[in-house]
Amino acid sequence: MSTPESEADPTAVVVADAEGVVVGWTRAAQQLFGHRAPDVLGHGLGLLLAPDDARSPLRAGPEHCSGQRPEHWPEDWSGQRPEHWPEHWSGLQEIRRRDGSRLLAHVEGARLRTLDGRASWLLTVRPVAGGGRPVLESLMSRTPVGMAIWDLGLRCVWLNDAARRLRVVFPHYEVGRALTDPLPGADTRSAVEAMRRVLADGVPQVDREARWTSPDRHVERTLSTSLFRLEGVDGRPLGVHSVAIDISDSRARDRLALLRAASVRVGSTLDVWKTAQELAELAVPVLADYVTVDLADYVTVDLAEQVLPDTVPLQRLAATATSVPVFRRAGVASIHQGVPESLWPRGQAVFVPPSSPFTAVLASGRAHFEPVLDTSPGTWLDQDPERARVIRATGMHTLIIVPLAARGEVLGIAVFVRTDNREPFTRDDLLLAEELGTRAALSLDNAWRYTRERNAALALQRDLLPRNLTGGGAVDLATRYLPADVHEGVGGDWFDAIPLGGGRVALVVGDVTGHGINAAATMGRLRTAVRTLAYVGLPPDELLAHLDALVVRLAEEDADAGGLPPDLTGATCLYAVYDPATRRCAMAAAGHPPPAIVTPDGAVTFPRPPTGTPIGLGLGDFRPLDLELRPGSLIALYTDGLIETREADIEAGIDRLAAALTAAVTAAPGLDDFCTSVISAMTGDRPPEDDIALLVARTRG
């Protein structure tokens, strides 16, 4: 069972005084570092750092202060002691846990002022990429690509084994060492300039080819280096990620071309099936004619059940006498037409013997390397005669099986086989296959988690949206809801119709800022609050004012429980009440687009109530608008996803909507057909860029 991300990657909060001594320690800090509060309170921050990272800005406190300014610090840091730190700073730092393990973390500091006027510091620490050093090293320890991470001062805070092997020509590959440190025989001025440029403008520098020589001039390497800026969720730079590949020989150049292609072609979409097929096609030379690496003649990508949640559970499938369904084939490619090597097409369950190397790789997370495939009697192939028959018929003679692992979980396997190419796989081929598998696994994991969260948000939103709306005797109703088909996923759009006393009906449409499960959950809370306030009988402007105050109060109460500032979630809303006895419609808006009114003769208007601020800001000053509607008039309430696109603003969208409403009145007299016609005219064949909610009501006399 996987660990929830909130538990695996806690955000630790630590408070240090002006001397760098720990004076505050949270439960999340204990979970992250492994130290209980009595173990660290009163000690310097250096206790929390990796021992070989002695020159970190955090290594402060009486026992660590040297009074000297390290070369690698940013220019606005005037000293090593905490009182000289800027008001706010952030960066990458390798930290040490109580058990001796290390994590690469993002550390952010902010100055605090106590009642006595002394300075102290609030530090937040969160592991990078959901796991820090252990995850990075488990994924990257065997890759032939040298990888390193440098902080804002160009200080190395993490590197893998391949980078360590390059120290012979690039001695700055060492945790704690700054790229600006002068070392004998190492001229890093061009590298420093390139990294600073990447930090400044964020534009990656790819394939910077340079020749490096060891200080004794006995070893020479040609490296292709790429630099990428690392950014936090707020967009601020955290450091630089460097990727170096030894291209001293032609085969290394070919492998570099394949890895470049993998960066572009694998994971081009957030679709698990397509990502798996992209990996299979990349490694087959007939399909991958843009590279010259003859890696494999036949490749399959088989995924575990949890990665493909919409398929029939494998445990429901009956096992054969010798094999059980373990995977589902998600990608396959071959140099031969029709893929004669594959016993199962894409989408089908893959059966394997329990004692096969396929299940062993899935269980252990380690690759299986068989340069000469053993097909003699007495092997696992005795339990799989059909696969043995295909192996002999197609001439399979060498085999690599690599796990597709990400975030500590094996998602499936990739199988590489040669048939026509009579050369057996080498250790270099194994390393290349593992690197391709690592890159593909990260893309698969992103696609899987995105799909899972999106499906959960859609299910939540479907449960929270009303199913059987009624307009009573006041109006006839029709609705439409379209989720956005974009990376951010489902949002918090909603609509509602609430029968009120005296035959009246309230019509509501709203849009919560943001996307995902949180937005859908907030939408459900707001819809419930609106219904509760509507039953009290408040007029539209007073209802929105009470809703605004309620949302702010709930946010403040949540903040009090955690001791953090309130997280104010904004939303727009339009609330209207129609009274069929007087044919009056009163409405008020909180930052929401105006409704559309279509008269029985087809005239379209957009009455604009005084627009107040969005819900949740606590600044609401809402005013109503009162209209008289003819019997048979249409009231169309909608969210901005219907009218706003990247190419056009809201006003242009309102003009398009007016034309669509006019055309729909003539073409589709029924309300359901009317909604379908309007949505089709506004979106065309493309998926919507944002969620769309549409509520149409036809007034009765």
XYZ file of C-alpha atoms in Angstrom:
701
model
C 0.000 0.000 0.000
C 1.517 3.322 -1.051
C 2.089 6.075 1.487
C -0.046 9.194 1.030
C 1.973 12.085 -0.248
C 1.077 14.202 2.741
C 2.631 11.609 5.040
C 5.622 10.759 2.831
C 6.666 14.361 2.300
C 5.812 16.373 5.455
C 6.556 20.087 5.515
C 8.654 20.552 8.634
C 8.594 23.866 10.478
C 11.614 24.819 12.602
C 12.209 28.027 14.565
C 15.774 29.224 15.278
C 16.930 32.195 17.326
C 19.402 34.872 16.252
C 22.333 32.574 17.118
C 21.059 29.733 14.935
C 19.923 27.658 17.940
C 16.739 25.621 17.511
C 13.963 26.997 19.746
C 10.877 25.608 17.989
C 10.207 22.074 16.722
C 6.970 20.748 15.185
C 5.550 17.265 14.872
C 6.179 17.383 11.102
C 9.833 18.201 11.822
C 10.046 15.154 14.074
C 8.482 13.038 11.312
C 10.879 14.342 8.672
C 14.155 14.383 10.628
C 13.428 11.582 13.112
C 14.513 13.696 16.113
C 12.228 14.320 19.060
C 12.011 17.884 20.363
C 14.281 17.303 23.412
C 16.996 16.002 21.039
C 17.291 19.250 19.067
C 16.000 22.133 21.188
C 18.978 24.178 22.316
C 21.275 22.786 19.606
C 22.545 24.550 16.484
C 21.010 24.015 13.058
C 24.173 22.187 11.991
C 22.810 19.071 13.715
C 20.308 18.764 10.873
C 22.773 18.974 7.975
C 24.615 16.276 6.069
C 28.160 16.013 7.515
C 29.888 16.662 4.169
C 27.854 19.832 3.590
C 29.826 21.863 6.112
C 29.625 25.149 4.250
C 25.867 25.411 4.100
C 24.338 28.760 5.093
C 22.276 26.844 7.659
C 25.316 25.558 9.528
C 25.063 28.298 12.088
C 25.049 28.573 15.861
C 27.855 29.133 18.373
C 29.535 25.808 17.631
C 29.668 26.395 13.883
C 30.059 30.133 13.252
C 33.395 30.994 11.683
C 32.648 34.649 11.031
C 33.815 34.257 7.423
C 31.741 34.829 4.344
C 31.765 31.770 2.043
C 32.372 32.493 -1.608
C 29.289 30.613 -2.778
C 26.694 32.618 -0.887
C 24.448 35.111 -2.722
C 25.896 38.582 -2.743
C 23.225 40.013 -0.435
C 24.202 37.648 2.400
C 26.774 39.565 4.369
C 27.836 36.843 6.804
C 27.308 33.369 8.090
C 25.413 34.116 11.283
C 21.581 34.157 11.065
C 21.298 37.829 11.991
C 22.899 38.603 8.612
C 20.429 36.525 6.608
C 18.025 38.482 4.322
C 14.389 38.953 5.329
C 13.295 36.027 3.175
C 15.292 33.395 1.315
C 14.938 29.891 -0.103
C 17.160 27.247 -1.639
C 18.129 23.595 -1.886
C 19.896 21.864 0.980
C 20.917 18.290 1.785
C 19.672 17.440 5.288
C 20.517 14.598 7.645
C 17.959 12.464 9.458
C 18.427 10.825 12.840
C 19.099 7.394 11.234
C 21.955 8.854 9.165
C 20.075 8.899 5.849
C 20.082 12.050 3.762
C 17.401 13.954 1.896
C 17.563 16.700 -0.684
C 15.170 19.361 0.566
C 13.833 22.793 -0.299
C 14.467 25.098 2.674
C 12.745 28.455 2.995
C 13.466 31.014 5.718
C 11.572 34.081 6.899
C 12.571 36.563 9.612
C 10.375 36.786 12.715
C 10.288 39.507 15.367
C 9.644 38.577 18.976
C 8.050 40.819 21.598
C 11.445 41.757 22.990
C 12.582 42.918 19.543
C 15.077 40.119 18.917
C 15.242 38.465 15.511
C 14.384 34.820 15.044
C 13.791 32.632 12.006
C 10.944 30.481 10.732
C 12.309 27.700 8.509
C 10.148 25.380 6.398
C 11.766 22.206 5.076
C 10.211 19.928 2.448
C 11.861 17.024 0.569
C 12.363 17.594 -3.154
C 10.281 15.492 -5.611
C 8.585 13.469 -2.879
C 11.560 11.626 -1.494
C 14.857 13.501 -1.742
C 18.131 11.651 -1.834
C 16.952 8.030 -1.301
C 14.494 8.226 -4.187
C 16.902 10.101 -6.440
C 19.734 7.674 -5.768
C 17.538 4.589 -6.189
C 16.408 5.876 -9.569
C 19.672 7.382 -10.760
C 22.474 5.358 -9.156
C 22.985 3.116 -12.189
C 22.270 5.561 -14.971
C 25.230 6.421 -17.236
C 24.185 10.057 -17.158
C 25.958 12.331 -14.659
C 23.369 14.368 -12.746
C 23.878 17.078 -10.147
C 21.823 19.768 -8.425
C 23.309 23.181 -7.597
C 21.772 25.787 -5.307
C 21.406 29.510 -5.983
C 25.024 30.049 -4.948
C 26.137 27.370 -7.484
C 26.988 25.017 -4.627
C 26.591 21.290 -5.333
C 23.883 19.886 -3.027
C 23.323 16.488 -4.693
C 24.896 14.281 -7.371
C 24.617 10.686 -8.540
C 27.266 7.987 -8.977
C 27.821 8.774 -12.661
C 28.675 12.382 -11.766
C 31.086 11.206 -9.063
C 32.903 9.125 -11.692
C 33.474 12.319 -13.684
C 35.395 13.987 -10.832
C 38.612 12.935 -12.507
C 38.038 15.670 -15.097
C 35.509 17.840 -13.220
C 36.519 17.967 -9.522
C 33.682 20.361 -8.639
C 31.330 17.361 -8.578
C 31.345 17.184 -4.771
C 28.555 17.952 -2.306
C 29.239 21.271 -0.595
C 31.695 22.500 -3.218
C 30.817 25.640 -5.164
C 31.398 25.909 -8.887
C 33.211 29.180 -8.213
C 35.807 27.503 -5.971
C 39.267 27.791 -7.573
C 40.789 24.337 -8.075
C 44.071 23.441 -9.798
C 43.631 22.778 -13.509
C 39.860 23.454 -13.506
C 38.560 26.497 -15.380
C 34.817 26.709 -14.725
C 34.229 30.302 -15.801
C 32.088 29.362 -18.816
C 30.083 26.893 -16.718
C 29.485 29.529 -14.023
C 28.335 32.032 -16.630
C 25.968 29.486 -18.204
C 24.422 28.511 -14.853
C 23.903 32.124 -13.825
C 22.230 32.796 -17.166
C 19.862 29.853 -16.624
C 19.049 31.100 -13.122
C 18.372 34.592 -14.471
C 16.145 33.859 -17.473
C 15.004 30.258 -16.895
C 15.832 29.240 -20.478
C 17.375 25.722 -20.511
C 20.782 25.287 -22.108
C 20.874 21.946 -23.914
C 23.859 20.000 -25.268
C 26.700 22.318 -24.260
C 29.632 20.295 -25.587
C 33.000 20.868 -23.908
C 36.276 19.000 -23.435
C 37.575 18.554 -19.874
C 41.025 17.357 -18.811
C 42.240 16.010 -15.475
C 44.778 18.143 -13.548
C 47.600 15.725 -14.451
C 46.543 15.876 -18.156
C 46.359 12.067 -18.332
C 42.551 11.805 -18.714
C 40.427 13.683 -21.210
C 36.657 13.561 -21.662
C 34.187 15.254 -23.978
C 30.980 15.991 -22.084
C 27.607 17.114 -23.362
C 26.005 19.120 -20.566
C 22.441 20.421 -20.294
C 21.274 22.885 -17.644
C 17.721 23.369 -16.374
C 16.425 25.808 -13.768
C 14.614 24.273 -10.780
C 11.639 26.304 -9.605
C 9.308 26.165 -6.622
C 5.530 26.127 -6.844
C 5.606 29.936 -6.657
C 7.843 30.128 -9.749
C 10.904 31.380 -7.915
C 14.224 29.717 -8.855
C 15.628 27.182 -6.400
C 18.750 26.080 -8.239
C 20.081 24.390 -11.373
C 19.886 20.755 -12.484
C 22.856 19.705 -14.631
C 22.907 16.604 -16.833
C 26.274 15.504 -18.273
C 26.866 12.671 -20.743
C 30.266 11.403 -21.768
C 30.277 11.575 -25.576
C 33.954 10.820 -25.998
C 33.175 8.023 -28.469
C 30.618 7.735 -31.277
C 28.425 5.188 -29.497
C 28.046 7.557 -26.592
C 26.854 10.181 -29.065
C 24.276 7.745 -30.422
C 23.060 6.972 -26.922
C 22.816 10.696 -26.244
C 20.620 11.049 -29.334
C 18.333 8.298 -28.055
C 18.065 9.876 -24.611
C 17.335 13.255 -26.198
C 14.576 11.637 -28.214
C 13.208 10.035 -25.046
C 13.009 13.454 -23.370
C 10.877 14.758 -26.242
C 8.858 11.719 -27.346
C 8.102 9.761 -24.169
C 5.464 11.350 -21.965
C 4.228 13.848 -24.535
C 0.731 13.585 -23.005
C -0.788 12.698 -19.645
C -2.055 9.420 -21.086
C -0.748 6.151 -19.629
C -1.452 4.087 -22.754
C 0.207 6.544 -25.120
C 3.271 6.959 -22.881
C 3.771 3.181 -22.768
C 3.533 2.923 -26.554
C 5.947 5.829 -27.005
C 8.581 3.975 -24.965
C 8.115 0.783 -27.018
C 8.396 2.593 -30.339
C 11.409 4.636 -29.236
C 13.647 1.569 -28.782
C 12.812 -0.157 -32.097
C 15.097 1.120 -34.881
C 12.563 0.823 -37.714
C 10.200 3.182 -35.930
C 12.945 5.227 -34.262
C 14.708 6.153 -37.502
C 15.867 9.438 -35.963
C 18.566 7.608 -33.949
C 21.195 5.033 -34.858
C 21.247 3.036 -31.617
C 20.199 -0.505 -32.482
C 18.876 -1.245 -29.005
C 16.141 -3.846 -29.586
C 14.148 -5.578 -32.304
C 11.097 -6.172 -30.127
C 9.889 -4.222 -27.082
C 6.870 -4.600 -24.826
C 5.651 -2.413 -21.978
C 3.454 -4.292 -19.516
C 1.852 -2.399 -16.646
C 0.492 -3.471 -13.287
C -3.218 -3.340 -12.654
C -3.268 -0.252 -10.431
C -1.800 1.899 -13.208
C -4.755 1.122 -15.502
C -7.756 1.596 -13.201
C -10.374 1.589 -15.969
C -9.622 -1.969 -17.120
C -11.142 -5.242 -15.944
C -9.395 -6.324 -12.702
C -6.848 -9.031 -13.455
C -7.892 -11.116 -10.469
C -11.234 -11.719 -12.160
C -9.480 -13.496 -15.026
C -9.004 -17.233 -14.735
C -5.426 -18.493 -14.554
C -4.153 -21.236 -16.841
C -2.584 -24.475 -15.643
C 0.874 -22.835 -15.517
C 0.414 -19.051 -15.756
C -1.462 -16.240 -14.015
C -2.539 -12.798 -15.301
C -0.048 -10.326 -13.832
C 0.200 -7.429 -16.301
C -1.751 -5.740 -19.034
C 0.028 -4.973 -22.305
C 0.137 -1.208 -22.739
C 2.847 -0.855 -25.405
C 4.408 -3.092 -28.070
C 6.669 -2.519 -31.095
C 8.648 -4.765 -33.427
C 10.795 -4.557 -36.550
C 8.503 -7.213 -38.055
C 5.136 -6.457 -39.607
C 2.238 -7.622 -37.467
C 4.411 -8.115 -34.341
C 4.631 -11.930 -34.539
C 6.656 -12.035 -31.300
C 3.737 -10.872 -29.135
C 1.258 -13.375 -27.739
C -1.050 -10.544 -26.629
C -2.062 -7.292 -28.358
C -2.291 -3.967 -26.548
C -4.976 -3.916 -23.894
C -4.937 -7.658 -23.294
C -3.953 -9.340 -20.019
C -0.439 -10.830 -20.017
C -0.066 -14.283 -18.419
C 3.289 -15.343 -16.963
C 4.447 -18.282 -14.821
C 4.925 -17.366 -11.126
C 8.581 -18.444 -11.379
C 9.388 -16.339 -14.468
C 11.877 -13.422 -14.538
C 8.957 -11.087 -15.308
C 7.393 -11.631 -11.882
C 10.841 -11.550 -10.258
C 11.514 -8.060 -11.662
C 8.087 -6.869 -10.546
C 8.658 -8.184 -7.017
C 12.281 -7.102 -6.546
C 12.411 -3.883 -8.560
C 15.756 -5.033 -10.056
C 16.469 -5.593 -13.739
C 16.896 -9.028 -15.314
C 19.875 -9.261 -17.700
C 20.292 -12.370 -19.842
C 22.835 -11.809 -22.658
C 22.250 -15.339 -23.948
C 18.631 -16.404 -23.484
C 18.583 -19.902 -22.001
C 15.918 -21.988 -23.741
C 17.253 -25.378 -22.666
C 15.070 -27.829 -20.700
C 14.794 -27.237 -16.981
C 14.299 -23.445 -17.106
C 11.191 -21.423 -16.360
C 10.200 -21.782 -20.018
C 9.138 -25.350 -19.239
C 6.182 -23.768 -17.439
C 5.348 -21.567 -20.459
C 5.390 -23.732 -23.621
C 3.537 -21.190 -25.769
C 6.066 -18.450 -25.060
C 8.918 -20.937 -25.613
C 7.459 -21.784 -29.010
C 7.347 -18.112 -30.059
C 10.900 -17.529 -28.791
C 12.263 -20.327 -30.956
C 10.119 -19.413 -33.965
C 11.180 -15.765 -34.017
C 14.828 -16.256 -33.015
C 14.831 -14.373 -29.710
C 18.293 -14.846 -28.243
C 19.064 -12.041 -25.764
C 16.841 -10.473 -23.120
C 16.616 -7.412 -20.821
C 13.714 -6.791 -18.447
C 13.758 -3.497 -16.539
C 11.336 -2.330 -13.860
C 9.330 0.834 -14.423
C 9.651 2.319 -10.947
C 8.735 5.767 -9.648
C 8.270 7.134 -6.120
C 9.347 3.801 -4.680
C 6.623 1.823 -6.474
C 7.042 -0.556 -9.442
C 4.427 0.329 -12.059
C 5.279 -2.428 -14.520
C 8.096 -3.760 -16.693
C 9.679 -3.038 -20.072
C 11.034 -6.007 -22.034
C 13.796 -5.590 -24.658
C 14.592 -8.467 -27.045
C 16.797 -8.971 -30.102
C 15.947 -11.325 -32.947
C 17.474 -10.308 -36.294
C 20.331 -8.428 -34.615
C 22.634 -11.285 -33.596
C 24.706 -9.223 -31.154
C 23.897 -10.062 -27.509
C 22.987 -7.293 -25.130
C 25.897 -5.739 -23.200
C 26.091 -4.051 -19.826
C 25.999 -0.712 -21.622
C 22.740 -1.764 -23.274
C 21.382 -2.661 -19.843
C 22.280 0.780 -18.469
C 20.660 2.468 -21.459
C 17.493 0.364 -21.099
C 17.346 1.214 -17.388
C 17.722 4.920 -18.140
C 14.895 4.766 -20.698
C 12.793 2.856 -18.181
C 13.467 5.439 -15.477
C 12.432 8.324 -17.708
C 9.342 6.518 -18.936
C 8.366 5.508 -15.381
C 8.360 9.127 -14.224
C 6.091 10.051 -17.149
C 3.842 7.055 -16.460
C 3.634 7.967 -12.787
C 2.666 11.557 -13.612
C -0.001 10.360 -16.054
C -1.325 7.767 -13.607
C -1.566 10.179 -10.685
C -3.133 12.863 -12.853
C -5.730 10.428 -14.206
C -6.485 9.070 -10.741
C -6.922 12.523 -9.206
C -8.982 13.740 -12.135
C -11.291 10.708 -11.974
C -11.694 11.171 -8.224
C -12.469 14.875 -8.662
C -14.990 14.137 -11.415
C -16.682 11.496 -9.270
C -16.809 13.896 -6.319
C -18.182 16.671 -8.446
C -20.833 14.414 -10.006
C -21.937 13.440 -6.504
C -22.067 17.050 -5.361
C -23.923 18.450 -8.375
C -27.733 18.208 -8.266
C -29.313 15.339 -10.209
C -33.037 16.098 -10.302
C -33.567 19.823 -10.435
C -37.089 21.175 -10.521
C -38.392 24.626 -11.168
C -41.739 23.857 -9.545
C -44.553 25.801 -11.170
C -42.325 28.794 -11.849
C -39.924 27.678 -14.597
C -38.953 24.756 -16.817
C -35.284 23.771 -16.493
C -32.424 22.251 -18.485
C -28.743 22.043 -17.543
C -25.374 21.046 -18.963
C -21.995 20.484 -17.302
C -18.757 19.861 -19.265
C -15.477 19.192 -17.403
C -12.371 20.771 -18.868
C -10.017 18.503 -20.792
C -6.838 20.222 -19.618
C -3.933 19.368 -17.342
C -5.394 21.150 -14.334
C -8.386 18.807 -14.339
C -11.912 19.298 -13.054
C -12.845 22.581 -11.421
C -15.506 23.867 -9.029
C -18.323 25.028 -11.323
C -21.872 24.358 -10.129
C -25.509 25.242 -10.706
C -28.675 24.795 -8.674
C -32.411 25.498 -8.617
C -34.048 25.894 -5.201
C -37.871 25.948 -4.768
C -38.903 28.733 -2.362
C -42.108 29.719 -0.626
C -44.900 31.394 -2.546
C -44.157 29.443 -5.736
C -40.862 31.258 -6.261
C -37.639 29.598 -7.408
C -33.990 30.535 -6.854
C -31.531 29.983 -9.710
C -27.824 29.770 -8.878
C -24.592 29.353 -10.806
C -21.070 29.609 -9.372
C -17.396 28.956 -10.064
C -14.753 28.152 -7.429
C -11.202 29.221 -8.258
C -8.700 26.427 -8.857
C -9.009 22.853 -10.045
C -8.958 19.356 -8.655
C -10.474 17.655 -5.636
C -10.126 20.700 -3.358
C -12.061 22.896 -5.774
C -14.801 20.259 -6.106
C -15.058 19.881 -2.316
C -15.242 23.665 -1.837
C -17.961 23.792 -4.464
C -20.008 21.282 -2.447
C -19.672 23.385 0.720
C -20.718 26.567 -1.074
C -23.717 24.900 -2.722
C -24.891 23.631 0.667
C -24.414 27.081 2.233
C -26.364 28.782 -0.575
C -29.267 26.356 -0.145
C -29.323 26.930 3.610
C -29.349 30.716 3.222
C -31.953 30.522 0.444
C -34.392 28.637 2.668
C -34.179 31.512 5.160
C -35.709 33.725 2.486
C -32.918 36.266 2.137
C -32.980 38.542 -0.927
C -30.107 38.004 -3.429
C -27.814 40.807 -2.246
C -28.141 39.866 1.434
C -27.646 36.192 0.664
C -24.351 36.866 -1.123
C -23.182 39.104 1.734
C -23.908 36.361 4.289
C -22.211 33.766 2.059
C -19.108 35.951 1.746
C -18.881 36.434 5.513
C -19.463 32.723 6.147
C -16.648 31.644 3.834
C -14.205 34.076 5.472
C -15.229 32.897 8.955
C -14.758 29.229 8.045
C -11.294 29.988 6.629
C -10.308 31.813 9.809
C -11.512 28.936 11.992
C -9.484 26.463 9.932
C -6.448 28.718 10.274
C -6.802 28.903 14.064
C -6.612 25.121 14.306
C -3.271 24.950 12.471
C -1.783 28.256 13.512
C -1.325 29.330 9.888
C -2.795 32.271 7.978
C -6.267 31.643 6.509
C -6.395 30.077 3.054
C -9.108 32.164 1.431
C -10.732 30.289 -1.424
C -12.424 32.619 -3.871
C -15.521 31.950 -5.928
C -17.827 33.856 -8.236
C -21.581 33.457 -7.971
C -24.827 34.706 -9.516
C -28.027 34.288 -7.469
C -31.475 35.076 -8.937
C -35.028 34.661 -7.568
C -37.998 34.503 -9.965
C -41.582 35.071 -8.773
C -44.144 33.819 -11.344
C -46.961 35.747 -9.631
C -45.364 39.106 -10.351
C -43.075 37.965 -13.179
C -40.269 39.786 -11.338
C -36.716 38.430 -11.289
C -34.344 39.832 -8.640
C -30.638 39.021 -8.920
C -27.195 39.884 -7.522
C -23.692 38.964 -8.700
C -20.379 38.347 -6.947
C -17.742 38.779 -9.640
C -19.728 36.587 -12.060
C -20.560 37.088 -15.784
C -24.039 38.559 -16.428
C -27.033 36.338 -17.206
C -28.600 36.206 -20.641
C -32.315 36.939 -21.111
C -33.978 35.699 -24.312
C -37.483 37.045 -24.969
C -40.125 34.893 -26.680
C -39.495 36.730 -29.958
C -35.747 35.863 -29.854
C -34.238 39.152 -28.628
C -31.156 38.612 -26.439
C -29.999 40.968 -23.682
C -27.418 40.729 -20.918
C -28.686 42.691 -17.893
C -25.781 43.543 -15.645
C -26.383 43.704 -11.912
C -23.810 45.775 -9.995
C -20.916 43.322 -9.776
C -19.535 42.836 -6.287
C -16.223 41.252 -5.374
C -15.863 37.448 -5.509
C -17.007 35.349 -2.560
C -14.373 34.698 0.117
C -12.595 38.050 0.190
C -14.700 39.584 2.933
C -15.158 42.790 0.914
C -18.612 42.115 -0.478
C -20.910 45.066 -1.122
C -23.613 43.488 -3.255
C -26.557 45.285 -4.819
C -29.590 43.759 -6.511
C -31.091 44.222 -9.965
C -34.827 43.727 -10.480
C -36.363 42.815 -13.868
C -39.815 42.061 -15.198
C -39.891 39.068 -17.573
C -42.536 38.108 -20.091
C -43.984 34.578 -19.875
C -41.908 32.217 -21.993
C -38.686 34.186 -21.518
C -35.431 32.258 -21.139
C -32.941 32.926 -18.326
C -29.477 31.526 -19.106
C -26.933 31.371 -16.270
C -23.417 30.122 -17.086
C -19.791 30.088 -15.958
C -16.934 31.849 -17.717
C -15.719 28.611 -19.349
C -18.567 29.027 -21.860
C -17.493 32.445 -23.088
C -13.808 32.933 -22.282
C -10.900 31.455 -24.283
C -7.179 32.152 -24.586
C -7.809 33.940 -27.880
C -10.751 36.131 -26.813
C -11.839 38.011 -23.700
C -15.184 37.817 -21.908
C -16.827 40.644 -23.869
C -16.030 38.981 -27.181
C -17.373 35.730 -25.729
C -20.623 37.431 -24.696
C -21.103 38.632 -28.282
C -20.590 35.072 -29.544
C -23.016 33.755 -26.929
C -25.689 36.220 -28.036
C -25.442 34.888 -31.591
C -25.534 31.291 -30.368
C -28.643 31.941 -28.250
C -30.443 33.627 -31.129
C -29.692 30.699 -33.443
C -30.658 28.103 -30.821
C -34.099 29.671 -30.185
C -35.057 29.065 -33.800
C -33.348 25.700 -34.282
C -34.109 24.024 -30.932
C -37.419 24.921 -29.254
C -36.953 22.196 -26.590
C -34.784 23.214 -23.624
C -32.513 20.151 -23.750
C -31.882 20.631 -27.461
C -31.464 24.351 -26.817
C -28.640 23.697 -24.321
C -26.956 21.231 -26.680
C -27.119 23.723 -29.544
C -25.630 26.545 -27.448
C -22.760 24.398 -26.117
C -21.966 23.096 -29.605
C -21.934 26.590 -31.093
C -19.641 27.936 -28.371
C -17.103 25.084 -28.163
C -17.178 23.508 -31.632
C -15.193 20.282 -31.895
C -12.483 21.269 -29.402
C -12.622 20.296 -25.734
C -13.339 23.202 -23.383
C -10.382 25.026 -21.853
C -12.241 25.440 -18.559
C -15.232 23.779 -16.930
C -18.608 24.839 -18.336
C -21.828 24.983 -16.337
C -25.040 26.097 -18.085
C -28.493 26.497 -16.470
C -31.438 27.531 -18.669
C -34.895 28.314 -17.236
C -38.069 29.157 -19.240
C -40.523 31.274 -17.236
C -44.148 30.300 -16.876
C -47.077 32.699 -16.576
